[in-house]
mmCIF file of C-alpha atoms in Angstrom:
data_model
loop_
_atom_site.group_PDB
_atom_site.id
_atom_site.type_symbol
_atom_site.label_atom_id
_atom_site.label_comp_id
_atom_site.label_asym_id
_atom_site.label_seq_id
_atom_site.Cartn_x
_atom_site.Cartn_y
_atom_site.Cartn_z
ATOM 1 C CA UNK W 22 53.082 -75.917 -110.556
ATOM 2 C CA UNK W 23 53.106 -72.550 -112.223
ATOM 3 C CA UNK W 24 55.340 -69.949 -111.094
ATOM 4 C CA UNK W 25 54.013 -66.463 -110.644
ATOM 5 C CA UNK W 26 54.431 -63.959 -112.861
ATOM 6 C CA UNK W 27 55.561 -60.226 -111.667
ATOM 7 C CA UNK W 28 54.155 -57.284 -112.643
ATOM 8 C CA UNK W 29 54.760 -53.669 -111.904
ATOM 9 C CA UNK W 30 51.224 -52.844 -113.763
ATOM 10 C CA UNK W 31 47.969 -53.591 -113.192
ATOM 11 C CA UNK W 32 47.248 -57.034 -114.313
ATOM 12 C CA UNK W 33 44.044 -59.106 -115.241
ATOM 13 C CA UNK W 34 43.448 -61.105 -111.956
ATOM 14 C CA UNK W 35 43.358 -57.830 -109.541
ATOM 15 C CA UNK W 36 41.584 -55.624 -112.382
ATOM 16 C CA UNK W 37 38.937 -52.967 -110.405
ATOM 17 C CA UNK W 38 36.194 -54.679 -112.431
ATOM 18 C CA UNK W 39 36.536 -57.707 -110.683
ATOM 19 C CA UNK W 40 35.576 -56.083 -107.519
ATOM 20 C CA UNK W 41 32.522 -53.623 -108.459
ATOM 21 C CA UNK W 42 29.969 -53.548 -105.240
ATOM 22 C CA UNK W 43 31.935 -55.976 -103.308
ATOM 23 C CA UNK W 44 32.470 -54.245 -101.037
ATOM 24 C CA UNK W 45 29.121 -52.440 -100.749
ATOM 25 C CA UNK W 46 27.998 -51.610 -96.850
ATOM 26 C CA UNK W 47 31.747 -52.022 -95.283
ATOM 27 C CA UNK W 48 34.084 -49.504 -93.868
ATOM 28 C CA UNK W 49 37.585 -49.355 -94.855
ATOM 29 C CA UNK W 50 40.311 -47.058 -92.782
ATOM 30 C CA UNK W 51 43.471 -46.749 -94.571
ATOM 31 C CA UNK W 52 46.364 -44.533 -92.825
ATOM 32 C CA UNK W 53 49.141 -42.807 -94.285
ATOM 33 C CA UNK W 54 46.469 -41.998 -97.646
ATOM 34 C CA UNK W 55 47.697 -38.562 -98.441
ATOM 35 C CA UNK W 56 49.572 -39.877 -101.089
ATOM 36 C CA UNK W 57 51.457 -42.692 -102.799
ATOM 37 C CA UNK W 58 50.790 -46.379 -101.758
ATOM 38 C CA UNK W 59 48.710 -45.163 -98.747
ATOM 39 C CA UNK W 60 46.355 -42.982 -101.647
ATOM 40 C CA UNK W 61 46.418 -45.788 -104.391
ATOM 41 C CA UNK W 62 45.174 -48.075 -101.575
ATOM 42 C CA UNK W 63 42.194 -45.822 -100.357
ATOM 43 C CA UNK W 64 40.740 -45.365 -104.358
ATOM 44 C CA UNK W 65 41.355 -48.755 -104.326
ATOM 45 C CA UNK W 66 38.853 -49.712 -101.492
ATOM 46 C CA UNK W 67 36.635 -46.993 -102.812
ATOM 47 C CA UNK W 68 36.069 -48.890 -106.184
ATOM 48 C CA UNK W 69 35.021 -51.700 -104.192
ATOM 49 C CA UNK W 70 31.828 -49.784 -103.152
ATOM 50 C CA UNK W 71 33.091 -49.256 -99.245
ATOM 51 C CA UNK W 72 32.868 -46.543 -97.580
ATOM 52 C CA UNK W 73 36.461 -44.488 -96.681
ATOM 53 C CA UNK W 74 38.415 -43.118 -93.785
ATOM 54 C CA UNK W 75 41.327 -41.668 -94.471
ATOM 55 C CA UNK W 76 43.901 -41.169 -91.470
ATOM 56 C CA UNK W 77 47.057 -39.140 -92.152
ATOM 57 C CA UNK W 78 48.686 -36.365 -89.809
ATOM 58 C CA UNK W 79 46.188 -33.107 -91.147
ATOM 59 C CA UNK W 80 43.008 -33.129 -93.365
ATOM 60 C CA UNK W 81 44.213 -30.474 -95.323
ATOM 61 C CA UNK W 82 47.221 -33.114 -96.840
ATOM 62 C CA UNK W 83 44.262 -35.746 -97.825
ATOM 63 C CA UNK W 84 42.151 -33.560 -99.746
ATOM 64 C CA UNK W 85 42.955 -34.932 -103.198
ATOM 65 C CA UNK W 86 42.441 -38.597 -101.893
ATOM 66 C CA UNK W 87 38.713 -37.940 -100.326
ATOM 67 C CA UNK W 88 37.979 -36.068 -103.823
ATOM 68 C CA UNK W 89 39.133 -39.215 -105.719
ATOM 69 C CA UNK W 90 38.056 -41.705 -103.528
ATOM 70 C CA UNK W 91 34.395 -39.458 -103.730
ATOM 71 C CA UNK W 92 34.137 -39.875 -107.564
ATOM 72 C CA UNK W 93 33.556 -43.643 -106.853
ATOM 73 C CA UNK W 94 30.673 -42.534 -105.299
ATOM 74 C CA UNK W 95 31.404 -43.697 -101.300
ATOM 75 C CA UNK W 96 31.208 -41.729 -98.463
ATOM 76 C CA UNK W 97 34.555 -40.779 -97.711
ATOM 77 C CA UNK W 98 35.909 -38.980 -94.360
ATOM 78 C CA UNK W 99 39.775 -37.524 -93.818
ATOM 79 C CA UNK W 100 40.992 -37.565 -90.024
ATOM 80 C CA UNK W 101 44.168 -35.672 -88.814
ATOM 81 C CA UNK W 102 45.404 -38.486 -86.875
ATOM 82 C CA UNK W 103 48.826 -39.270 -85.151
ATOM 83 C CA UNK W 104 48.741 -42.775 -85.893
ATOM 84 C CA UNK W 105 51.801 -43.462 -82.819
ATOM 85 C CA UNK W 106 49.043 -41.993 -80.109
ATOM 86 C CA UNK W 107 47.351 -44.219 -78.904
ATOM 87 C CA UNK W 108 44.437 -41.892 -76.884
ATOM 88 C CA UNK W 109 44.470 -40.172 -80.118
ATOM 89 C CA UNK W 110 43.638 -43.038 -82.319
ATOM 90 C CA UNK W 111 41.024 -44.413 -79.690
ATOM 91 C CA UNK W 112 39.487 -40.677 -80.223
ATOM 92 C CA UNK W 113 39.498 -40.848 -84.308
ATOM 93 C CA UNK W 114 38.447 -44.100 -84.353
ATOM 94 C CA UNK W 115 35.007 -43.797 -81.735
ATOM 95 C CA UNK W 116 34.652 -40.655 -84.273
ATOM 96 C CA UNK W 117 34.611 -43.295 -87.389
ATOM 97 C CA UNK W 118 32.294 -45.770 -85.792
ATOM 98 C CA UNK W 119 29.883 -42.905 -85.271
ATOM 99 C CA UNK W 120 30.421 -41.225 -88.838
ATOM 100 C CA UNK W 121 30.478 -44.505 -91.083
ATOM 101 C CA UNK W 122 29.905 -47.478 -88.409
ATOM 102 C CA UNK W 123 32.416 -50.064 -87.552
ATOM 103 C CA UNK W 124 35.516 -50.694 -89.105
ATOM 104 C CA UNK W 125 35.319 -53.856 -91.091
ATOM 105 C CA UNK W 126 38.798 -53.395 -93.315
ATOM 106 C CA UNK W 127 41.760 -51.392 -91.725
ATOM 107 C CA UNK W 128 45.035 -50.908 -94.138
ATOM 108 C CA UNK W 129 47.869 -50.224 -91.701
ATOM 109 C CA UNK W 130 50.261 -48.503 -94.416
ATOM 110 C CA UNK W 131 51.747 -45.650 -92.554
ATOM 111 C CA UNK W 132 55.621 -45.480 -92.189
ATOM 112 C CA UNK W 133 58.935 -44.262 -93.349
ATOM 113 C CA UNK W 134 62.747 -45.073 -94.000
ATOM 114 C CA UNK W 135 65.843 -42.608 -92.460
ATOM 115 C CA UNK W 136 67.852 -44.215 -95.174
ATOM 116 C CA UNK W 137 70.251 -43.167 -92.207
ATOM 117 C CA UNK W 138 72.751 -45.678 -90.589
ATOM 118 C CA UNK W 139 71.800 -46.398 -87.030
ATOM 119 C CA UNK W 140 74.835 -44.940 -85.408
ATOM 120 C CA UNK W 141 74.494 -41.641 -87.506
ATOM 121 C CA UNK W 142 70.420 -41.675 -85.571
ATOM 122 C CA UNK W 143 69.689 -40.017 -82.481
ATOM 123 C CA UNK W 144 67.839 -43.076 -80.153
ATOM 124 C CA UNK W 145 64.317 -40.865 -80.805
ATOM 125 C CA UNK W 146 65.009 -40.889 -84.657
ATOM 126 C CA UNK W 147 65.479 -44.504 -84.515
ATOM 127 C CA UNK W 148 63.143 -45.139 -82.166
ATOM 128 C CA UNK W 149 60.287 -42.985 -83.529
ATOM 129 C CA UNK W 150 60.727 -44.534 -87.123
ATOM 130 C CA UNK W 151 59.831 -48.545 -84.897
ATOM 131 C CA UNK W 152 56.674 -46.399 -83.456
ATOM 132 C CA UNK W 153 55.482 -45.438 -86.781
ATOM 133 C CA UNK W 154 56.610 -48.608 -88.822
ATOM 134 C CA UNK W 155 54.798 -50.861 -86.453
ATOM 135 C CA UNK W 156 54.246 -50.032 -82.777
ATOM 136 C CA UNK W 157 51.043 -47.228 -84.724
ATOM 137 C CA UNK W 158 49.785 -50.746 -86.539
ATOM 138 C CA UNK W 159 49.533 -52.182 -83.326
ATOM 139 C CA UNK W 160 47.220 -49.944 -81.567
ATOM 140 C CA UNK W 161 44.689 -49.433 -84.695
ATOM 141 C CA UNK W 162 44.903 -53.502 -83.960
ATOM 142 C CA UNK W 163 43.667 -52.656 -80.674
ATOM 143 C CA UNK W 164 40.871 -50.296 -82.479
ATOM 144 C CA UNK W 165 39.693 -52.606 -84.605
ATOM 145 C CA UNK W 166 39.685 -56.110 -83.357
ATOM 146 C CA UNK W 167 37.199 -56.031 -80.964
ATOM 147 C CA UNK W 168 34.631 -55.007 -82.949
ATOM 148 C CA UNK W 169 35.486 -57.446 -85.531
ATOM 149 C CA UNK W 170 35.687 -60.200 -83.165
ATOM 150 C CA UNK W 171 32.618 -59.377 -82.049
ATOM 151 C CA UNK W 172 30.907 -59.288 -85.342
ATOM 152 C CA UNK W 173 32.536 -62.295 -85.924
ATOM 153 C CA UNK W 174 34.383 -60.939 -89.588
ATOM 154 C CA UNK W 175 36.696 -58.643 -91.029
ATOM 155 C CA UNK W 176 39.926 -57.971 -92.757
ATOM 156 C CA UNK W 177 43.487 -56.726 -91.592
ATOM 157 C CA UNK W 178 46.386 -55.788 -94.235
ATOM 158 C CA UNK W 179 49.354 -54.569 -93.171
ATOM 159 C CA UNK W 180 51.890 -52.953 -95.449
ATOM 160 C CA UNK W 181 55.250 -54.699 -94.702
ATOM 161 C CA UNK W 182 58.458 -54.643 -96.959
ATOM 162 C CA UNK W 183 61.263 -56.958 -98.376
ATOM 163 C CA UNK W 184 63.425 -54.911 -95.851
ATOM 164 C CA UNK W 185 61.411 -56.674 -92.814
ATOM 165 C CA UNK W 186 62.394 -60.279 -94.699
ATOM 166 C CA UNK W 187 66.643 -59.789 -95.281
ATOM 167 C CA UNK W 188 69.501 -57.620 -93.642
ATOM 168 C CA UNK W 189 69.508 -53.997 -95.232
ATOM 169 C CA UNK W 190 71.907 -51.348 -94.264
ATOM 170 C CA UNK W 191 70.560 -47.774 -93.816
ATOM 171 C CA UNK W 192 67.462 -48.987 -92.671
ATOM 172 C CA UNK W 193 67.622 -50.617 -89.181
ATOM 173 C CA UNK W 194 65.022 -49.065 -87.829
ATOM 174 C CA UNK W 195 62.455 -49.540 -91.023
ATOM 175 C CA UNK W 196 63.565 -53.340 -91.110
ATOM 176 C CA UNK W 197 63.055 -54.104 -87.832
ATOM 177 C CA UNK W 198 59.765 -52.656 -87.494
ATOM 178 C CA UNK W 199 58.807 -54.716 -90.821
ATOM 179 C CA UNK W 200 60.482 -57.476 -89.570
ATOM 180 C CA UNK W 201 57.894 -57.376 -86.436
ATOM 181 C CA UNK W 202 55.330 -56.570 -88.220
ATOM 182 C CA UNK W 203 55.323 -59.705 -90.415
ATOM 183 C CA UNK W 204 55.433 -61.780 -87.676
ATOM 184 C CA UNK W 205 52.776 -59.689 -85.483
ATOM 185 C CA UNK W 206 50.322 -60.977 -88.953
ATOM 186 C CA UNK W 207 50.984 -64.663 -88.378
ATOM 187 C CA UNK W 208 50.786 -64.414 -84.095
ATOM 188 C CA UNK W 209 47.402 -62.559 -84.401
ATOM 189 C CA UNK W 210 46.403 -64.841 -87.465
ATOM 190 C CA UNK W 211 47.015 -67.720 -85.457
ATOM 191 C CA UNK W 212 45.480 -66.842 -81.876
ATOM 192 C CA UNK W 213 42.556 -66.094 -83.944
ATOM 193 C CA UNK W 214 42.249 -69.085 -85.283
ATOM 194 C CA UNK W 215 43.183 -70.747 -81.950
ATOM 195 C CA UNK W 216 39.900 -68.402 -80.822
ATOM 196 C CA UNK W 217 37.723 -70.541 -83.147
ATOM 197 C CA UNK W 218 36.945 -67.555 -86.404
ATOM 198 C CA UNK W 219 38.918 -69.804 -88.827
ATOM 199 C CA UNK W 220 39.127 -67.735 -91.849
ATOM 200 C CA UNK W 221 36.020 -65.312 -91.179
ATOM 201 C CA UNK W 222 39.162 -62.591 -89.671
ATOM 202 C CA UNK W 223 41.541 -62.846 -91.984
ATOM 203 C CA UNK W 224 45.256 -60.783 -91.854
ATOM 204 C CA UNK W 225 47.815 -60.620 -94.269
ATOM 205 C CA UNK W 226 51.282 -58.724 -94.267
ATOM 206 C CA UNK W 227 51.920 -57.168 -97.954
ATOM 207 C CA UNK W 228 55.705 -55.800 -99.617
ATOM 208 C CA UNK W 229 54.174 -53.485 -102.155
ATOM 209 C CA UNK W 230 56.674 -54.101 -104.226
ATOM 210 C CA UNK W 231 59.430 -52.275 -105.977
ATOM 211 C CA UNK W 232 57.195 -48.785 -106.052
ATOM 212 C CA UNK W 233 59.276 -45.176 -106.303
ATOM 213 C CA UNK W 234 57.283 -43.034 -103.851
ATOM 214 C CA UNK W 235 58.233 -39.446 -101.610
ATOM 215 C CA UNK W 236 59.451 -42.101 -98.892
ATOM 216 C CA UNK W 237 62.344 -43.118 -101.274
ATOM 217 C CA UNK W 238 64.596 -40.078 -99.921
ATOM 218 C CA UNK W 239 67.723 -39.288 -101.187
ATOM 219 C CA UNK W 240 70.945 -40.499 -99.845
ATOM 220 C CA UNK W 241 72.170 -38.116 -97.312
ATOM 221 C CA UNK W 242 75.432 -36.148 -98.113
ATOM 222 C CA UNK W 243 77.349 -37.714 -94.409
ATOM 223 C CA UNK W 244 76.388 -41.158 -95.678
ATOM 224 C CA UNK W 245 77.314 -40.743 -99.224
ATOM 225 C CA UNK W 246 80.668 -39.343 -97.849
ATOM 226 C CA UNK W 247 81.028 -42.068 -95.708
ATOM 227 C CA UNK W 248 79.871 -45.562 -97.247
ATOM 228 C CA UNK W 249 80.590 -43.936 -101.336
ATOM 229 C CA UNK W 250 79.980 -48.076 -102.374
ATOM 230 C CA UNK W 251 77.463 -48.899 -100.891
ATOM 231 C CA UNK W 252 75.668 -45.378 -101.666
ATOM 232 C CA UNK W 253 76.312 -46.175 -105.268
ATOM 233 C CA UNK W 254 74.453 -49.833 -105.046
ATOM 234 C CA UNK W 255 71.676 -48.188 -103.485
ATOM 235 C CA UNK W 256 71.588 -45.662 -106.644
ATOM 236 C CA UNK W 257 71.587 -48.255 -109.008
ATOM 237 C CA UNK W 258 69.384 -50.028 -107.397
ATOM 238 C CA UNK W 259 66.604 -47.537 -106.761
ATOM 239 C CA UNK W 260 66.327 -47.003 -110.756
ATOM 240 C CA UNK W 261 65.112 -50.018 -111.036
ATOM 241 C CA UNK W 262 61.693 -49.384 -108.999
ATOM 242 C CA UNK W 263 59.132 -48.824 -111.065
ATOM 243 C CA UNK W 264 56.279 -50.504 -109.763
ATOM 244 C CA UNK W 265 52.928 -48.273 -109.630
ATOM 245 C CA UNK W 266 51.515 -47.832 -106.622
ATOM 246 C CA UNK W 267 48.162 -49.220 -108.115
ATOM 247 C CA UNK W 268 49.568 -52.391 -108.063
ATOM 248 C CA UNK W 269 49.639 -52.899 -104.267
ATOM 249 C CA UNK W 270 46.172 -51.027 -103.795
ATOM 250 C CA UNK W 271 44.575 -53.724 -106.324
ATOM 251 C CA UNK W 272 46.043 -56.890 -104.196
ATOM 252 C CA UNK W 273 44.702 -54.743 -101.370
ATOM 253 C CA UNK W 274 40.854 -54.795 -102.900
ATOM 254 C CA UNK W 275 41.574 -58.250 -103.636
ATOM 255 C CA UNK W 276 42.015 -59.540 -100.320
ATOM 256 C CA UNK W 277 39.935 -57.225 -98.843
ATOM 257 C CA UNK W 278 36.827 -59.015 -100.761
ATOM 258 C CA UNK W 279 38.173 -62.402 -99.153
ATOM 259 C CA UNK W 280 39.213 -64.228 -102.363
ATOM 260 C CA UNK W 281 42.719 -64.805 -100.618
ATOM 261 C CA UNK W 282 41.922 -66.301 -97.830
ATOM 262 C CA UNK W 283 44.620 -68.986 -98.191
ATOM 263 C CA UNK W 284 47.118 -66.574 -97.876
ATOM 264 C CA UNK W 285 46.105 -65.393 -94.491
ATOM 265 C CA UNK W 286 48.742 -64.717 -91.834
ATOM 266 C CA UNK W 287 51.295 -65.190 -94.480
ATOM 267 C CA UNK W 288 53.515 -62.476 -95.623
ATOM 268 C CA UNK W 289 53.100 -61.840 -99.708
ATOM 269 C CA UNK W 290 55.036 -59.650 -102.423
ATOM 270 C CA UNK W 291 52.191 -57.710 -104.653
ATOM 271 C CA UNK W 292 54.609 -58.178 -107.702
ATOM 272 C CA UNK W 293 53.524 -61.714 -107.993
ATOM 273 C CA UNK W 294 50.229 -62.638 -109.732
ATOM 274 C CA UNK W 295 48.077 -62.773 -106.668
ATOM 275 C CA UNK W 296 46.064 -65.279 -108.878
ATOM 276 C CA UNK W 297 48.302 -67.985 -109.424
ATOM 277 C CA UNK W 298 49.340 -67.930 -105.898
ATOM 278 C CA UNK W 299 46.135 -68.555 -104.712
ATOM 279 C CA UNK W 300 45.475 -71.194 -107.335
ATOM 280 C CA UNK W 301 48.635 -73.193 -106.236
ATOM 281 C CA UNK W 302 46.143 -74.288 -103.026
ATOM 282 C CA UNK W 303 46.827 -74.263 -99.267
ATOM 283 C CA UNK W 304 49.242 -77.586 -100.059
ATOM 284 C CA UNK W 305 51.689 -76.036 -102.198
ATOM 285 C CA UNK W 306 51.541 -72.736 -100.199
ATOM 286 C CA UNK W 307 53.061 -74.719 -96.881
ATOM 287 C CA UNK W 308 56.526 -73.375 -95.521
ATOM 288 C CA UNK W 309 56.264 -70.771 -98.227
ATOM 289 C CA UNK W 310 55.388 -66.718 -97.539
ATOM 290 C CA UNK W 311 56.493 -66.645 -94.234
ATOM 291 C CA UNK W 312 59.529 -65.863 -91.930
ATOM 292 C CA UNK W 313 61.760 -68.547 -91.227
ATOM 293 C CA UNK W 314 65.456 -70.243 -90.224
ATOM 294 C CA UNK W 315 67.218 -72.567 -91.512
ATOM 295 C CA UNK W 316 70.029 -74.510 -89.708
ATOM 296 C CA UNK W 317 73.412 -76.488 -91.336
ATOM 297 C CA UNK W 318 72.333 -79.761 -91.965
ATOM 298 C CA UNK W 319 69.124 -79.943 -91.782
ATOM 299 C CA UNK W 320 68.797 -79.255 -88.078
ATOM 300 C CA UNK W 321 65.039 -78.161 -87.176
ATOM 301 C CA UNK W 322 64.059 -74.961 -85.278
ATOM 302 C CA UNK W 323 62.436 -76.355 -82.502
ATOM 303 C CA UNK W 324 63.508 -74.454 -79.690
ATOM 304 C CA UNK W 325 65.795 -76.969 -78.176
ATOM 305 C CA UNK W 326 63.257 -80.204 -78.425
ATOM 306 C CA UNK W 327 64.966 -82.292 -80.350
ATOM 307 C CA UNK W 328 67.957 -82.433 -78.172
ATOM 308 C CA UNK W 329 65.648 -83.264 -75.658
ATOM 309 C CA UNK W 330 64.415 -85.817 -77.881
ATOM 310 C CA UNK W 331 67.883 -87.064 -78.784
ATOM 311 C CA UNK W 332 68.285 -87.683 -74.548
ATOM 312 C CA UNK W 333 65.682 -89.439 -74.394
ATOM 313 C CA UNK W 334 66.575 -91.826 -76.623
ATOM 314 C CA UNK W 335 69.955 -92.371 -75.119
#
């Protein structure tokens, strides 16, 4: 089996070529597209021949991602949308159906990271990064998936993070959210499925890789004073990301066209070659790209059943 290669470029399997017109007829809505991932993502879509709404807090911040989504020749529309409210979002998103027609791809990439400890964050600090980072991907859920359900097709990508897969200081709130959000993929993936529309709604949780954007803030000067170590690490580490944003909007057009169907539900890291993944074939995919525990000795996480299984036996 061959193992993926990483990129932090655009590589030949997720090329814009490969998706010319395939996306012809569909809607796409991708929040948080003023800039960074959230824009790379919307030209993305747009090179796939759909048609764009763009959802950030004011139009006047998405001007420069409608004019280059509109050079790919798609209708493309900018909402000022809170993305946390949910009567808001029911209002922007009645206002898309009528401007471009139902949604048939949403990006949920809207978020941020404090880079704050949680005991230096007031409770509505911490608690308003969770309602960006993934209660806001949960209502345009509730936007979207009745109309999909009811057509019967469409396609959900939400952008997660490595921080939502391991234990990262200074961002408690960010990796929790991420954390949920990763699993919220593979519940609605699988009561889907359980609903009988297989592969025909397909969802798929993405880390967009190692990518310096404006989110990347600076270390605060309390925090640097405080944890000087770990603040350090973090320096170091943050050199090293240098993944373009293109990179995670490609894997986005990919999936979007529904060549990655395997990978549905699953949570994947854009820095691997999407192609070779997908190649490796639902077999060699099982009890990979996805959340999970492991117990000393081998024990299985069953919730309790095989001790219940052991009494039995006795």
């Amino acid at each position: 089996m061959s193992r993926p290669t990483l990129n932090t470029e655009v590589y030949a399997a997720i090329a814009p070529e490969n998706f010319k017109d395939s996306n012809v007829g569909k809607v796409a809505v991708v929040t948080g597209a003023a800039r960074g991932i959230g824009k790379a993502i919307a030209e993305a879509l747009a090179k796939t021949g759909a048609n764009i709404a763009i959802l950030d807090l004011d139009i006047e911040r998405q001007q420069q991602t409608k004019s280059d989504c509109e050079r790919h020749g798609v209708h493309t529309v900018a909402y000022a949308c809170d993305v946390t409210n949910f009567e808001v979002c029911e209002r922007v998103f009645k206002q898309i159906a009528e401007d471009l027609g139902p949604v048939d791809i949403l990006v949920n990439n809207a978020g941020r990271n404090s880079r704050l400890p949680m005991a230096m964050e007031a409770f509505d600090e911490f608690w308003g990064a969770i309602n960006l980072n993934l209660k806001a991907a949960m209502i345009c859920f509730w936007q979207v998936l009745p109309s999909m359900r009811e057509r019967g097709e469409g396609c959900i990508i939400n952008i997660a993070s490595r921080a939502g897969t391991v234990t990262t200081p200074f961002a408690g709130a960010y990796s929790i959210a991420k954390c949920g959000l990763i699993r919220a993929t593979a519940c609605w993936q699988a009561e889907l499925e359980l609903d009988g529309f297989g592969d025909k709604i397909h969802l798929y949780a993405l880390h967009p890789g190692a990518v310096r954007t404006d989110m990347i803030l600076p270390i605060a000067d309390k925090v640097r004073a405080k944890y000087p170590e770990i603040t350090e690490k973090w320096t170091t580490f943050q050199k090293a990301f240098r993944v373009l944003p293109e990179v995670c909007g490609q894997t986005c057009a990919y999936l979007s066209t529904g060549r990655g169907k395997i990978l549905r539900g699953k949570y994947f890291d854009c820095e691997q070659d999407i192609g070779i993944v997908v190649a490796a074939g639902g077999e060699a995919l099982k009890g990979l790209y996805d959340l999970k525990v492991d117990f000393l000795g081998g024990l299985p996480n069953d919730g309790g059943t095989a001790i219940a299984g052991m009494e039995q036996k006795q």
